[in-house]
Amino acid sequence: MTDHLDALRDALPRLGEGVLVTLQLTLGGALVAFVVSVALGLLSISPVAPLRWLATIVVEFFRGTSLVVQLFWLYYVMPLFGVSWDAVLTGVIALGLNYGAYGAEIVRGSINAVDRGQWEGAKALNMSPLTRMRRIIWPQAWVLMLSGYNNLLVMLIKGTAVALFIGLQDLAYEIDQLRINTTTIFAYGIGLIIYYLFALVFSSGLRQLEKRARRRLGLPTRSAHAGAGVAL
């Protein structure tokens, strides 16, 4: 055990670098996923049929294909067509597109879950579609979205581990390097703890954001998943 602790202490700088790369992938991927999910979610409820079809095709494509294959396409195949990015940006875009497609269903479902009376009341007040969405529908749907986004963010954090397939020295990569100098159980046990703490911090942040959103609408702040642990 002493040898393992010594190896862990020596590996801390590299683990710190791996955590930083994972953090970049998480924050960047989450930002891209949010933008993609909102865009596709709104298109999926558009009154213009071709826009709904386009959103459905994009969502089903990214949900129906492997994240690893998407990552390989962006990193190894797209350069053949003259489009190339560095490894971190490629990982961010792949994560954002993949999880953004799942997030689009969260957006669509949350907006459709807003009571129809709210839609009809906003129409009765002669609000434009944009004003109706911005002032009436979106704030209520946002509260519903945050719970789904919380789960999606935890999944995205775990999904960052695929970045090692394109040579990124992220947390998963550094944990594997630690295994070489210690044992499988010790190294991956450390990895489990770090990923869990990672997910716990981000999940707690989104729960606080959800409570704040609920307070603004005058709703009870104790959500249905309060006190629930982070699923890894």
Backbone as CSV, one residue per row, in Angstrom:
resi,resn,N_x,N_y,N_z,CA_x,CA_y,CA_z,C_x,C_y,C_z
1,MET,0.821,-1.209,0.000,0.000,0.000,0.000,0.859,1.264,0.000
2,THR,1.972,1.236,0.717,2.860,2.397,0.738,3.387,2.711,-0.656
3,ASP,3.735,1.644,-1.402,4.213,1.842,-2.770,3.128,2.476,-3.636
4,HIS,1.898,2.049,-3.413,0.782,2.606,-4.191,0.614,4.092,-3.885
5,LEU,0.692,4.440,-2.610,0.538,5.844,-2.225,1.669,6.701,-2.771
6,ASP,2.873,6.141,-2.783,4.005,6.866,-3.360,3.787,7.093,-4.859
7,ALA,3.302,6.064,-5.539,3.034,6.186,-6.976,1.929,7.207,-7.237
8,LEU,0.926,7.209,-6.366,-0.165,8.175,-6.503,0.351,9.596,-6.306
9,ARG,1.195,9.786,-5.314,1.756,11.118,-5.064,2.582,11.592,-6.258
10,ASP,3.344,10.689,-6.833,4.146,11.056,-8.006,3.263,11.368,-9.219
11,ALA,2.097,10.726,-9.264,1.209,10.894,-10.422,0.281,12.100,-10.287
12,LEU,0.257,12.735,-9.119,-0.695,13.826,-8.901,-0.591,14.954,-9.937
13,PRO,0.622,15.411,-10.301,0.687,16.465,-11.334,0.039,16.041,-12.652
14,ARG,0.283,14.791,-13.062,-0.301,14.308,-14.313,-1.814,14.134,-14.175
15,LEU,-2.240,13.672,-13.004,-3.680,13.552,-12.775,-4.347,14.924,-12.822
16,GLY,-3.650,15.927,-12.273,-4.179,17.289,-12.324,-4.343,17.767,-13.753
17,GLU,-3.364,17.461,-14.608,-3.458,17.824,-16.021,-4.612,17.080,-16.691
18,GLY,-4.788,15.812,-16.313,-5.892,15.030,-16.864,-7.241,15.593,-16.444
19,VAL,-7.336,16.011,-15.195,-8.577,16.619,-14.698,-8.871,17.903,-15.476
20,LEU,-7.830,18.681,-15.766,-8.018,19.927,-16.509,-8.563,19.653,-17.908
21,VAL,-8.019,18.635,-18.586,-8.510,18.288,-19.916,-9.963,17.821,-19.837
22,THR,-10.264,16.989,-18.841,-11.635,16.515,-18.658,-12.573,17.675,-18.362
23,LEU,-12.113,18.650,-17.597,-12.922,19.826,-17.294,-13.201,20.627,-18.567
24,GLN,-12.190,20.776,-19.426,-12.386,21.478,-20.693,-13.419,20.759,-21.559
25,LEU,-13.311,19.438,-21.621,-14.262,18.661,-22.408,-15.671,18.774,-21.831
26,THR,-15.763,18.755,-20.493,-17.071,18.825,-19.850,-17.736,20.170,-20.076
27,LEU,-17.023,21.253,-19.784,-17.614,22.588,-19.920,-17.891,22.923,-21.383
28,GLY,-16.905,22.641,-22.247,-17.109,22.920,-23.665,-18.214,22.068,-24.263
29,GLY,-18.188,20.772,-23.943,-19.219,19.880,-24.461,-20.602,20.248,-23.955
30,ALA,-20.700,20.649,-22.680,-21.989,21.032,-22.109,-22.526,22.289,-22.788
31,LEU,-21.645,23.248,-23.060,-22.078,24.484,-23.719,-22.594,24.194,-25.127
32,VAL,-21.826,23.414,-25.899,-22.261,23.067,-27.254,-23.555,22.253,-27.198
33,ALA,-23.644,21.309,-26.271,-24.840,20.476,-26.146,-26.061,21.319,-25.811
34,PHE,-25.888,22.323,-24.958,-27.019,23.179,-24.598,-27.519,23.948,-25.820
35,VAL,-26.587,24.559,-26.559,-26.978,25.324,-27.752,-27.665,24.413,-28.772
36,VAL,-27.068,23.244,-29.018,-27.635,22.303,-29.985,-29.003,21.813,-29.534
37,SER,-29.135,21.502,-28.253,-30.407,20.974,-27.751,-31.527,22.003,-27.850
38,VAL,-31.224,23.252,-27.531,-32.245,24.297,-27.626,-32.647,24.516,-29.079
39,ALA,-31.648,24.595,-29.977,-31.947,24.812,-31.389,-32.794,23.676,-31.962
40,LEU,-32.359,22.436,-31.717,-33.092,21.294,-32.258,-34.441,21.116,-31.564
41,GLY,-34.481,21.389,-30.261,-35.738,21.264,-29.529,-36.786,22.230,-30.037
42,LEU,-36.382,23.478,-30.296,-37.330,24.468,-30.803,-37.733,24.149,-32.239
43,LEU,-36.780,23.678,-33.041,-37.119,23.305,-34.416,-38.112,22.145,-34.448
44,SER,-37.993,21.249,-33.464,-38.856,20.063,-33.457,-40.318,20.393,-33.159
45,ILE,-40.588,21.594,-32.624,-41.982,22.001,-32.376,-42.388,23.133,-33.313
46,SER,-41.566,23.379,-34.319,-41.857,24.444,-35.273,-43.121,24.127,-36.067
47,PRO,-43.934,25.137,-36.384,-45.106,24.907,-37.236,-44.730,24.626,-38.690
48,VAL,-43.467,24.858,-39.039,-42.992,24.612,-40.404,-42.531,23.161,-40.498
49,ALA,-43.228,22.359,-41.237,-42.968,20.916,-41.301,-41.538,20.560,-41.713
50,PRO,-40.962,21.168,-42.763,-39.588,20.804,-43.135,-38.583,21.024,-42.013
51,LEU,-38.791,22.036,-41.182,-37.900,22.278,-40.053,-38.041,21.172,-39.012
52,ARG,-39.266,20.725,-38.778,-39.473,19.610,-37.840,-38.816,18.349,-38.364
53,TRP,-38.933,18.102,-39.658,-38.323,16.904,-40.246,-36.803,16.975,-40.133
54,LEU,-36.252,18.157,-40.393,-34.803,18.319,-40.297,-34.325,18.038,-38.878
55,ALA,-35.030,18.595,-37.888,-34.650,18.373,-36.491,-34.730,16.890,-36.139
56,THR,-35.780,16.220,-36.611,-35.948,14.789,-36.315,-34.810,13.968,-36.920
57,ILE,-34.435,14.289,-38.161,-33.355,13.549,-38.830,-32.037,13.722,-38.076
58,VAL,-31.716,14.962,-37.704,-30.460,15.237,-37.002,-30.439,14.541,-35.635
59,VAL,-31.534,14.656,-34.901,-31.601,14.042,-33.573,-31.458,12.527,-33.667
60,GLU,-32.197,11.922,-34.575,-32.148,10.460,-34.686,-30.786,9.986,-35.169
61,PHE,-30.132,10.775,-36.022,-28.807,10.381,-36.500,-27.805,10.328,-35.358
62,PHE,-27.732,11.397,-34.557,-26.734,11.445,-33.499,-27.101,10.547,-32.319
63,ARG,-28.384,10.303,-32.100,-28.775,9.367,-31.053,-28.581,7.925,-31.493
64,GLY,-28.675,7.696,-32.793,-28.638,6.326,-33.293,-27.269,5.825,-33.696
65,THR,-26.254,6.681,-33.623,-24.899,6.254,-33.947,-23.992,6.402,-32.735
66,SER,-22.928,5.643,-32.727,-22.034,5.595,-31.572,-21.246,6.901,-31.412
67,LEU,-21.105,7.334,-30.175,-20.289,8.518,-29.888,-18.849,8.290,-30.320
68,VAL,-18.336,7.089,-30.130,-16.959,6.791,-30.519,-16.791,6.919,-32.027
69,VAL,-17.759,6.393,-32.783,-17.688,6.484,-34.243,-17.779,7.944,-34.685
70,GLN,-18.650,8.715,-34.050,-18.756,10.145,-34.369,-17.435,10.854,-34.091
71,LEU,-16.816,10.491,-32.987,-15.525,11.089,-32.626,-14.466,10.745,-33.676
72,PHE,-14.421,9.490,-34.098,-13.459,9.071,-35.117,-13.701,9.793,-36.442
73,TRP,-14.963,9.949,-36.803,-15.281,10.652,-38.041,-14.772,12.085,-37.988
74,LEU,-15.041,12.773,-36.906,-14.629,14.169,-36.799,-13.109,14.314,-36.785
75,TYR,-12.412,13.363,-36.162,-10.971,13.505,-35.971,-10.151,12.894,-37.109
76,TYR,-10.627,11.764,-37.636,-9.826,11.061,-38.638,-10.364,11.185,-40.070
77,VAL,-11.671,11.311,-40.228,-12.265,11.321,-41.563,-12.459,12.730,-42.101
78,MET,-12.971,13.637,-41.278,-13.230,14.994,-41.758,-11.987,15.697,-42.310
79,PRO,-10.778,15.462,-41.748,-9.587,16.079,-42.360,-9.388,15.694,-43.824
80,LEU,-9.928,14.542,-44.236,-9.831,14.141,-45.644,-10.633,15.071,-46.540
81,PHE,-11.603,15.777,-45.939,-12.421,16.738,-46.677,-11.978,18.173,-46.400
82,GLY,-10.808,18.313,-45.777,-10.264,19.642,-45.520,-10.740,20.307,-44.253
83,VAL,-11.410,19.552,-43.370,-11.910,20.108,-42.108,-11.212,19.395,-40.959
84,SER,-10.443,20.121,-40.186,-9.728,19.486,-39.075,-9.668,20.426,-37.884
85,TRP,-9.736,19.855,-36.701,-9.624,20.591,-35.445,-8.635,19.865,-34.547
86,ASP,-8.162,20.562,-33.518,-7.290,19.872,-32.562,-8.125,18.902,-31.734
87,ALA,-7.447,18.059,-30.984,-8.126,16.956,-30.293,-9.160,17.449,-29.286
88,VAL,-8.822,18.498,-28.520,-9.761,18.989,-27.508,-11.022,19.532,-28.165
89,LEU,-10.859,20.350,-29.203,-12.028,20.914,-29.878,-12.858,19.817,-30.530
90,THR,-12.190,18.819,-31.092,-12.918,17.697,-31.679,-13.749,16.976,-30.624
91,GLY,-13.154,16.736,-29.453,-13.888,16.089,-28.374,-15.073,16.917,-27.918
92,VAL,-14.885,18.227,-27.822,-15.971,19.122,-27.398,-17.126,19.072,-28.393
93,ILE,-16.800,19.138,-29.690,-17.843,19.128,-30.710,-18.570,17.784,-30.744
94,ALA,-17.816,16.688,-30.645,-18.442,15.364,-30.667,-19.380,15.182,-29.473
95,LEU,-18.909,15.549,-28.292,-19.753,15.436,-27.101,-20.970,16.347,-27.212
96,GLY,-20.754,17.576,-27.699,-21.851,18.524,-27.810,-22.928,18.074,-28.772
97,LEU,-22.527,17.545,-29.923,-23.508,17.087,-30.899,-24.263,15.858,-30.405
98,ASN,-23.528,14.917,-29.820,-24.159,13.680,-29.364,-25.141,13.939,-28.220
99,TYR,-24.679,14.605,-27.188,-25.557,14.831,-26.041,-26.555,15.946,-26.302
100,GLY,-26.229,16.844,-27.248,-27.207,17.850,-27.642,-28.429,17.224,-28.287
101,ALA,-28.219,16.131,-29.038,-29.342,15.431,-29.651,-30.264,14.846,-28.586
102,TYR,-29.666,14.288,-27.532,-30.493,13.792,-26.428,-31.171,14.953,-25.709
103,GLY,-30.452,16.052,-25.551,-31.015,17.211,-24.873,-32.172,17.827,-25.633
104,ALA,-32.193,17.679,-26.956,-33.295,18.221,-27.747,-34.625,17.626,-27.317
105,GLU,-34.610,16.351,-26.949,-35.836,15.712,-26.469,-36.256,16.271,-25.112
106,ILE,-35.288,16.650,-24.305,-35.595,17.282,-23.014,-36.287,18.625,-23.251
107,VAL,-35.734,19.416,-24.180,-36.319,20.722,-24.489,-37.718,20.561,-25.060
108,ARG,-37.852,19.694,-26.043,-39.157,19.491,-26.678,-40.202,19.011,-25.670
109,GLY,-39.827,18.009,-24.884,-40.770,17.466,-23.913,-41.147,18.462,-22.837
110,SER,-40.184,19.269,-22.381,-40.458,20.249,-21.324,-41.377,21.351,-21.821
111,ILE,-41.152,21.818,-23.049,-42.022,22.864,-23.605,-43.431,22.336,-23.802
112,ASN,-43.543,21.121,-24.315,-44.866,20.538,-24.528,-45.576,20.226,-23.225
113,ALA,-44.801,20.109,-22.127,-45.407,19.788,-20.828,-46.014,21.014,-20.144
114,VAL,-45.705,22.208,-20.636,-46.301,23.413,-20.059,-47.808,23.379,-20.304
115,ASP,-48.569,23.670,-19.267,-50.029,23.598,-19.336,-50.565,24.359,-20.546
116,ARG,-51.490,23.751,-21.290,-52.027,24.386,-22.487,-52.745,25.693,-22.167
117,GLY,-53.225,25.798,-20.950,-53.877,27.049,-20.567,-52.932,28.236,-20.619
118,GLN,-51.648,27.983,-20.349,-50.647,29.042,-20.425,-50.471,29.519,-21.867
119,TRP,-50.464,28.573,-22.796,-50.359,28.928,-24.210,-51.580,29.743,-24.644
120,GLU,-52.754,29.260,-24.256,-53.986,29.926,-24.686,-54.120,31.301,-24.058
121,GLY,-53.690,31.417,-22.778,-53.754,32.714,-22.119,-52.834,33.726,-22.786
122,ALA,-51.632,33.271,-23.179,-50.688,34.167,-23.847,-51.225,34.597,-25.212
123,LYS,-51.886,33.674,-25.908,-52.484,34.031,-27.193,-53.618,35.029,-26.999
124,ALA,-54.398,34.838,-25.926,-55.512,35.743,-25.655,-55.025,37.160,-25.370
125,LEU,-53.806,37.273,-24.838,-53.216,38.585,-24.577,-52.558,39.169,-25.829
126,ASN,-52.705,38.449,-26.962,-52.198,38.913,-28.254,-50.673,39.050,-28.263
127,MET,-49.997,38.157,-27.537,-48.534,38.162,-27.552,-48.028,37.527,-28.842
128,SER,-46.915,38.038,-29.327,-46.281,37.434,-30.498,-45.697,36.079,-30.089
129,PRO,-45.479,35.174,-31.042,-44.899,33.869,-30.687,-43.586,33.986,-29.930
130,LEU,-42.724,34.950,-30.315,-41.443,35.110,-29.634,-41.637,35.589,-28.202
131,THR,-42.499,36.589,-28.017,-42.762,37.104,-26.664,-43.436,36.046,-25.805
132,ARG,-44.342,35.297,-26.404,-45.035,34.237,-25.674,-44.040,33.183,-25.171
133,MET,-43.101,32.796,-26.036,-42.111,31.800,-25.637,-41.180,32.364,-24.574
134,ARG,-40.710,33.590,-24.787,-39.701,34.176,-23.894,-40.250,34.485,-22.512
135,ARG,-41.467,34.993,-22.417,-41.983,35.500,-21.150,-42.891,34.522,-20.417
136,ILE,-43.538,33.619,-21.137,-44.529,32.737,-20.511,-44.091,31.274,-20.523
137,ILE,-43.799,30.758,-21.689,-43.573,29.320,-21.837,-42.186,28.907,-21.369
138,TRP,-41.143,29.610,-21.856,-39.779,29.191,-21.549,-39.474,29.167,-20.058
139,PRO,-39.817,30.197,-19.258,-39.498,30.131,-17.819,-40.089,28.913,-17.128
140,GLN,-41.294,28.512,-17.532,-41.908,27.332,-16.916,-41.268,26.043,-17.427
141,ALA,-40.954,26.011,-18.721,-40.306,24.822,-19.276,-38.890,24.671,-18.737
142,TRP,-38.226,25.798,-18.469,-36.846,25.777,-17.999,-36.721,24.993,-16.700
143,VAL,-37.689,25.161,-15.803,-37.668,24.417,-14.534,-37.715,22.922,-14.809
144,LEU,-38.539,22.515,-15.774,-38.649,21.097,-16.107,-37.389,20.587,-16.795
145,MET,-36.761,21.435,-17.588,-35.567,21.024,-18.318,-34.391,20.727,-17.396
146,LEU,-34.273,21.503,-16.317,-33.067,21.424,-15.500,-32.847,20.039,-14.901
147,SER,-33.931,19.371,-14.540,-33.782,18.019,-14.001,-33.217,17.078,-15.061
148,GLY,-33.739,17.172,-16.290,-33.228,16.342,-17.373,-31.807,16.709,-17.751
149,TYR,-31.506,18.012,-17.763,-30.151,18.456,-18.066,-29.161,17.966,-17.006
150,ASN,-29.618,17.870,-15.767,-28.747,17.379,-14.693,-28.284,15.958,-14.998
151,ASN,-29.233,15.099,-15.345,-28.887,13.719,-15.682,-27.999,13.662,-16.923
152,LEU,-28.307,14.506,-17.907,-27.537,14.504,-19.142,-26.102,14.960,-18.906
153,LEU,-25.922,15.930,-18.009,-24.580,16.421,-17.715,-23.734,15.342,-17.055
154,VAL,-24.331,14.572,-16.155,-23.597,13.467,-15.530,-23.180,12.446,-16.584
155,MET,-24.075,12.162,-17.527,-23.737,11.236,-18.610,-22.612,11.807,-19.473
156,LEU,-22.640,13.112,-19.718,-21.600,13.740,-20.530,-20.241,13.642,-19.841
157,ILE,-20.219,13.851,-18.532,-18.960,13.748,-17.787,-18.361,12.358,-17.967
158,LYS,-19.196,11.345,-17.845,-18.695,9.986,-18.039,-18.287,9.753,-19.489
159,GLY,-18.982,10.420,-20.422,-18.673,10.251,-21.831,-17.349,10.861,-22.244
160,THR,-16.813,11.779,-21.442,-15.528,12.392,-21.796,-14.399,11.377,-21.872
161,ALA,-14.586,10.222,-21.254,-13.534,9.205,-21.238,-13.209,8.684,-22.639
162,VAL,-14.133,8.850,-23.593,-13.862,8.340,-24.946,-12.779,9.169,-25.626
163,ALA,-12.439,10.337,-25.067,-11.432,11.202,-25.693,-10.060,10.539,-25.759
164,LEU,-9.828,9.538,-24.918,-8.517,8.879,-24.958,-8.308,8.142,-26.276
165,PHE,-9.417,7.873,-27.004,-9.300,7.169,-28.283,-8.648,8.031,-29.355
166,ILE,-8.624,9.352,-29.159,-7.958,10.220,-30.142,-6.695,10.828,-29.528
167,GLY,-6.178,10.160,-28.501,-4.879,10.527,-27.948,-4.890,11.626,-26.898
168,LEU,-6.063,12.060,-26.460,-6.104,13.087,-25.420,-5.701,12.482,-24.078
169,GLN,-4.839,13.171,-23.377,-4.390,12.682,-22.079,-5.298,13.269,-20.998
170,ASP,-6.537,12.778,-20.996,-7.518,13.248,-20.031,-7.425,12.417,-18.759
171,LEU,-8.411,12.554,-17.893,-8.384,11.831,-16.625,-8.368,10.323,-16.830
172,ALA,-9.171,9.828,-17.766,-9.206,8.378,-18.018,-7.839,7.869,-18.458
173,TYR,-7.159,8.647,-19.287,-5.821,8.258,-19.751,-4.842,8.211,-18.590
174,GLU,-4.845,9.223,-17.745,-3.897,9.281,-16.627,-4.176,8.195,-15.595
175,ILE,-5.441,7.848,-15.419,-5.774,6.750,-14.515,-5.210,5.439,-15.054
176,ASP,-5.284,5.257,-16.362,-4.729,4.047,-16.963,-3.215,4.008,-16.807
177,GLN,-2.575,5.177,-16.887,-1.128,5.227,-16.668,-0.779,4.897,-15.221
178,LEU,-1.625,5.349,-14.300,-1.408,5.035,-12.885,-1.495,3.533,-12.644
179,ARG,-2.372,2.879,-13.399,-2.531,1.427,-13.255,-1.225,0.694,-13.541
180,ILE,-0.437,1.217,-14.463,0.821,0.562,-14.826,1.773,0.504,-13.640
181,ASN,1.742,1.538,-12.809,2.672,1.624,-11.682,2.085,1.130,-10.367
182,THR,0.796,0.800,-10.360,0.168,0.303,-9.130,-0.559,-1.007,-9.451
183,THR,-1.847,-1.051,-9.197,-2.661,-2.215,-9.554,-3.956,-1.733,-10.178
184,THR,-4.631,-2.632,-10.855,-5.891,-2.277,-11.511,-6.922,-1.785,-10.507
185,ILE,-7.060,-2.499,-9.392,-8.064,-2.135,-8.392,-7.778,-0.756,-7.807
186,PHE,-6.528,-0.495,-7.470,-6.173,0.783,-6.853,-6.380,1.936,-7.837
187,ALA,-5.847,1.786,-9.051,-5.915,2.885,-10.028,-7.348,3.212,-10.415
188,TYR,-8.119,2.195,-10.753,-9.485,2.471,-11.177,-10.387,2.811,-9.998
189,GLY,-9.984,2.409,-8.795,-10.700,2.874,-7.606,-10.536,4.379,-7.434
190,ILE,-9.305,4.868,-7.650,-9.056,6.315,-7.618,-9.868,7.006,-8.712
191,GLY,-9.907,6.382,-9.885,-10.672,6.957,-10.990,-12.149,7.070,-10.672
192,LEU,-12.707,6.032,-10.051,-14.121,6.070,-9.674,-14.408,7.235,-8.721
193,ILE,-13.532,7.408,-7.760,-13.730,8.477,-6.765,-13.684,9.852,-7.433
194,ILE,-12.691,10.060,-8.300,-12.544,11.373,-8.943,-13.731,11.657,-9.854
195,TYR,-14.141,10.686,-10.659,-15.288,10.910,-11.545,-16.563,11.158,-10.736
196,TYR,-16.697,10.437,-9.627,-17.879,10.643,-8.786,-17.911,12.061,-8.222
197,LEU,-16.766,12.534,-7.729,-16.708,13.894,-7.188,-16.975,14.923,-8.279
198,PHE,-16.444,14.665,-9.453,-16.673,15.532,-10.607,-18.177,15.670,-10.854
199,ALA,-18.839,14.520,-10.975,-20.269,14.509,-11.254,-21.063,15.123,-10.112
200,LEU,-20.638,14.871,-8.879,-21.357,15.385,-7.717,-21.336,16.907,-7.685
201,VAL,-20.191,17.498,-7.978,-20.069,18.961,-7.963,-20.976,19.584,-9.017
202,PHE,-20.907,19.080,-10.248,-21.720,19.649,-11.321,-23.205,19.405,-11.080
203,SER,-23.546,18.219,-10.598,-24.940,17.899,-10.340,-25.506,18.786,-9.236
204,SER,-24.724,19.027,-8.202,-25.167,19.903,-7.111,-25.386,21.324,-7.620
205,GLY,-24.508,21.777,-8.517,-24.664,23.108,-9.081,-25.958,23.253,-9.858
206,LEU,-26.307,22.244,-10.650,-27.547,22.314,-11.410,-28.767,22.207,-10.513
207,ARG,-28.649,21.442,-9.413,-29.772,21.379,-8.476,-30.025,22.738,-7.831
208,GLN,-28.943,23.468,-7.521,-29.105,24.808,-6.976,-29.748,25.739,-8.001
209,LEU,-29.341,25.584,-9.261,-29.931,26.395,-10.322,-31.411,26.078,-10.477
210,GLU,-31.764,24.817,-10.331,-33.170,24.437,-10.425,-33.976,25.027,-9.277
211,LYS,-33.419,24.979,-8.066,-34.121,25.565,-6.922,-34.358,27.060,-7.127
212,ARG,-33.346,27.734,-7.662,-33.485,29.165,-7.915,-34.591,29.434,-8.942
213,ALA,-34.629,28.616,-9.998,-35.650,28.789,-11.026,-37.040,28.527,-10.466
214,ARG,-37.156,27.540,-9.590,-38.448,27.239,-8.987,-38.912,28.362,-8.059
215,ARG,-37.978,28.939,-7.335,-38.340,30.056,-6.451,-38.862,31.245,-7.245
216,ARG,-38.249,31.495,-8.404,-38.677,32.621,-9.227,-40.109,32.444,-9.725
217,LEU,-40.543,31.188,-9.849,-41.912,30.920,-10.282,-42.855,30.701,-9.105
218,GLY,-42.320,30.819,-7.884,-43.146,30.613,-6.700,-43.490,29.172,-6.444
219,LEU,-42.642,28.252,-6.934,-42.880,26.826,-6.736,-42.069,26.314,-5.555
220,PRO,-42.476,25.185,-4.962,-41.678,24.592,-3.878,-40.267,24.297,-4.364
221,THR,-39.289,24.563,-3.527,-37.900,24.395,-3.938,-37.402,22.969,-3.793
222,ARG,-38.125,22.128,-3.104,-37.702,20.731,-2.957,-38.187,19.962,-4.161
223,SER,-37.261,19.658,-5.077,-37.628,18.959,-6.303,-37.771,17.478,-6.039
224,ALA,-38.299,16.792,-7.044,-38.589,15.370,-6.880,-37.338,14.541,-6.662
225,HIS,-36.197,15.030,-7.180,-34.980,14.228,-7.046,-34.082,14.731,-5.933
226,ALA,-34.589,15.624,-5.078,-33.752,16.156,-4.003,-33.255,15.027,-3.134
227,GLY,-31.977,15.086,-2.803,-31.387,14.071,-1.950,-30.918,12.843,-2.688
228,ALA,-31.221,12.796,-3.989,-30.798,11.625,-4.763,-29.316,11.685,-5.024
229,GLY,-28.692,10.530,-5.115,-27.271,10.472,-5.384,-26.980,10.603,-6.869
230,VAL,-25.716,10.652,-7.188,-25.284,10.733,-8.575,-25.070,9.324,-9.092
231,ALA,-25.725,9.017,-10.197,-25.585,7.676,-10.782,-24.343,7.637,-11.652
232,LEU,-23.469,6.663,-11.381,-22.258,6.511,-12.184,-22.246,5.166,-12.872
